[in-house]
PDB file of C-alpha atoms in Angstrom:
ATOM      1  CA  UNK S   1       1.113 -15.475   0.608  1.00  0.00           C
ATOM      2  CA  UNK S   2      -0.250 -12.248   1.889  1.00  0.00           C
ATOM      3  CA  UNK S   3       1.093 -11.604   5.844  1.00  0.00           C
ATOM      4  CA  UNK S   4      -3.288 -12.835   6.523  1.00  0.00           C
ATOM      5  CA  UNK S   5      -2.963 -15.630   4.495  1.00  0.00           C
ATOM      6  CA  UNK S   6      -6.030 -14.617   2.273  1.00  0.00           C
ATOM      7  CA  UNK S   7      -3.967 -13.711  -0.382  1.00  0.00           C
ATOM      8  CA  UNK S   8      -0.913 -15.771  -2.791  1.00  0.00           C
ATOM      9  CA  UNK S   9       1.089 -13.826  -5.468  1.00  0.00           C
ATOM     10  CA  UNK S  10       2.092 -16.143  -8.108  1.00  0.00           C
ATOM     11  CA  UNK S  11       4.751 -15.019 -11.300  1.00  0.00           C
ATOM     12  CA  UNK S  12       3.648 -15.630 -14.493  1.00  0.00           C
ATOM     13  CA  UNK S  13       7.145 -16.158 -16.466  1.00  0.00           C
ATOM     14  CA  UNK S  14       5.931 -16.233 -20.210  1.00  0.00           C
ATOM     15  CA  UNK S  15       3.511 -13.144 -19.719  1.00  0.00           C
ATOM     16  CA  UNK S  16       5.821 -10.607 -17.502  1.00  0.00           C
ATOM     17  CA  UNK S  17       3.455 -10.482 -14.309  1.00  0.00           C
ATOM     18  CA  UNK S  18       2.212 -11.734 -11.006  1.00  0.00           C
ATOM     19  CA  UNK S  19      -0.769 -12.880 -10.482  1.00  0.00           C
ATOM     20  CA  UNK S  20      -3.008 -11.707  -6.818  1.00  0.00           C
ATOM     21  CA  UNK S  21      -5.201 -14.917  -6.241  1.00  0.00           C
ATOM     22  CA  UNK S  22      -8.121 -14.830  -3.398  1.00  0.00           C
ATOM     23  CA  UNK S  23      -7.547 -17.946  -1.814  1.00  0.00           C
ATOM     24  CA  UNK S  24     -10.953 -17.579  -0.339  1.00  0.00           C
ATOM     25  CA  UNK S  25     -12.709 -17.471  -3.729  1.00  0.00           C
ATOM     26  CA  UNK S  26      -9.879 -19.124  -5.495  1.00  0.00           C
ATOM     27  CA  UNK S  27      -9.863 -16.634  -7.958  1.00  0.00           C
ATOM     28  CA  UNK S  28      -7.631 -14.273  -9.832  1.00  0.00           C
ATOM     29  CA  UNK S  29      -8.296 -10.733  -8.581  1.00  0.00           C
ATOM     30  CA  UNK S  30      -5.538  -8.742  -9.979  1.00  0.00           C
ATOM     31  CA  UNK S  31      -2.862  -8.818 -12.419  1.00  0.00           C
ATOM     32  CA  UNK S  32       0.599  -6.904 -11.952  1.00  0.00           C
ATOM     33  CA  UNK S  33       2.896  -6.284 -14.627  1.00  0.00           C
ATOM     34  CA  UNK S  34       6.359  -7.274 -13.698  1.00  0.00           C
ATOM     35  CA  UNK S  35       9.920  -7.402 -15.496  1.00  0.00           C
ATOM     36  CA  UNK S  36      10.614 -10.148 -18.502  1.00  0.00           C
ATOM     37  CA  UNK S  37      10.577 -13.846 -16.610  1.00  0.00           C
ATOM     38  CA  UNK S  38      10.162 -12.910 -13.116  1.00  0.00           C
ATOM     39  CA  UNK S  39      10.795 -16.389 -11.241  1.00  0.00           C
ATOM     40  CA  UNK S  40      11.122 -15.862  -7.764  1.00  0.00           C
ATOM     41  CA  UNK S  41       8.859 -14.124  -5.161  1.00  0.00           C
ATOM     42  CA  UNK S  42       8.568 -13.581  -1.682  1.00  0.00           C
ATOM     43  CA  UNK S  43       6.407 -11.671   0.854  1.00  0.00           C
ATOM     44  CA  UNK S  44       7.148  -9.633   3.526  1.00  0.00           C
ATOM     45  CA  UNK S  45       5.622  -8.929   7.294  1.00  0.00           C
ATOM     46  CA  UNK S  46       5.168  -5.053   6.288  1.00  0.00           C
ATOM     47  CA  UNK S  47       3.129  -5.439   3.094  1.00  0.00           C
ATOM     48  CA  UNK S  48       6.236  -5.808   0.376  1.00  0.00           C
ATOM     49  CA  UNK S  49       5.962  -8.549  -2.783  1.00  0.00           C
ATOM     50  CA  UNK S  50       9.705  -8.910  -3.592  1.00  0.00           C
ATOM     51  CA  UNK S  51       9.872 -10.464  -7.666  1.00  0.00           C
ATOM     52  CA  UNK S  52      13.092 -11.554  -9.090  1.00  0.00           C
ATOM     53  CA  UNK S  53      13.661 -10.904 -12.687  1.00  0.00           C
ATOM     54  CA  UNK S  54      15.360 -13.435 -14.338  1.00  0.00           C
ATOM     55  CA  UNK S  55      16.329 -11.745 -17.806  1.00  0.00           C
ATOM     56  CA  UNK S  56      15.929  -8.319 -16.474  1.00  0.00           C
ATOM     57  CA  UNK S  57      18.624  -9.053 -14.088  1.00  0.00           C
ATOM     58  CA  UNK S  58      16.172  -7.287 -11.306  1.00  0.00           C
ATOM     59  CA  UNK S  59      14.836  -7.262  -7.915  1.00  0.00           C
ATOM     60  CA  UNK S  60      11.689  -5.482  -7.991  1.00  0.00           C
ATOM     61  CA  UNK S  61       9.626  -4.404  -5.024  1.00  0.00           C
ATOM     62  CA  UNK S  62       5.998  -4.192  -5.068  1.00  0.00           C
ATOM     63  CA  UNK S  63       3.037  -2.991  -2.318  1.00  0.00           C
ATOM     64  CA  UNK S  64       0.805  -5.958  -1.527  1.00  0.00           C
ATOM     65  CA  UNK S  65      -1.981  -3.792  -1.178  1.00  0.00           C
ATOM     66  CA  UNK S  66      -2.050  -1.758  -4.561  1.00  0.00           C
ATOM     67  CA  UNK S  67       0.695  -3.763  -6.835  1.00  0.00           C
ATOM     68  CA  UNK S  68       2.557  -0.164  -6.725  1.00  0.00           C
ATOM     69  CA  UNK S  69       6.438  -1.052  -7.621  1.00  0.00           C
ATOM     70  CA  UNK S  70       8.160   0.814  -4.474  1.00  0.00           C
ATOM     71  CA  UNK S  71      11.598  -0.241  -5.651  1.00  0.00           C
ATOM     72  CA  UNK S  72      14.088  -1.941  -7.960  1.00  0.00           C
ATOM     73  CA  UNK S  73      17.804  -3.112  -7.387  1.00  0.00           C
ATOM     74  CA  UNK S  74      19.684  -4.058 -10.547  1.00  0.00           C
ATOM     75  CA  UNK S  75      21.512  -7.277  -9.689  1.00  0.00           C
ATOM     76  CA  UNK S  76      24.295  -9.391 -11.319  1.00  0.00           C
ATOM     77  CA  UNK S  77      23.267 -11.692 -14.522  1.00  0.00           C
ATOM     78  CA  UNK S  78      20.409 -14.014 -14.503  1.00  0.00           C
ATOM     79  CA  UNK S  79      19.630 -14.043 -10.512  1.00  0.00           C
ATOM     80  CA  UNK S  80      16.915 -16.724  -9.680  1.00  0.00           C
ATOM     81  CA  UNK S  81      15.691 -17.055  -5.964  1.00  0.00           C
ATOM     82  CA  UNK S  82      13.969 -19.941  -4.818  1.00  0.00           C
ATOM     83  CA  UNK S  83      11.764 -20.172  -1.334  1.00  0.00           C
ATOM     84  CA  UNK S  84      12.316 -17.943   1.479  1.00  0.00           C
ATOM     85  CA  UNK S  85      14.682 -15.682   0.376  1.00  0.00           C
ATOM     86  CA  UNK S  86      14.153 -12.488   2.177  1.00  0.00           C
ATOM     87  CA  UNK S  87      13.829 -12.821   6.108  1.00  0.00           C
ATOM     88  CA  UNK S  88      12.785 -10.223   8.389  1.00  0.00           C
TER      89      UNK S  88
END
């Protein structure tokens, strides 16, 4: 969820994307391209969305407001993350 609780961020594993959902309207407001099989997702207090790609062996950091990719980190094979895996 965004830091203000207004948006949810959801991975779409089969579509290689992240949906941004407006929780007041209950509608998808944007869809961002993501690496293959995005699975884990977390948000940070400073406005970043972190996505872990199981098949591309990547951790990617997106700007929560714009959806622009800000950083990418190669990981070991088939990374997975569940729950709150980013700590302040």
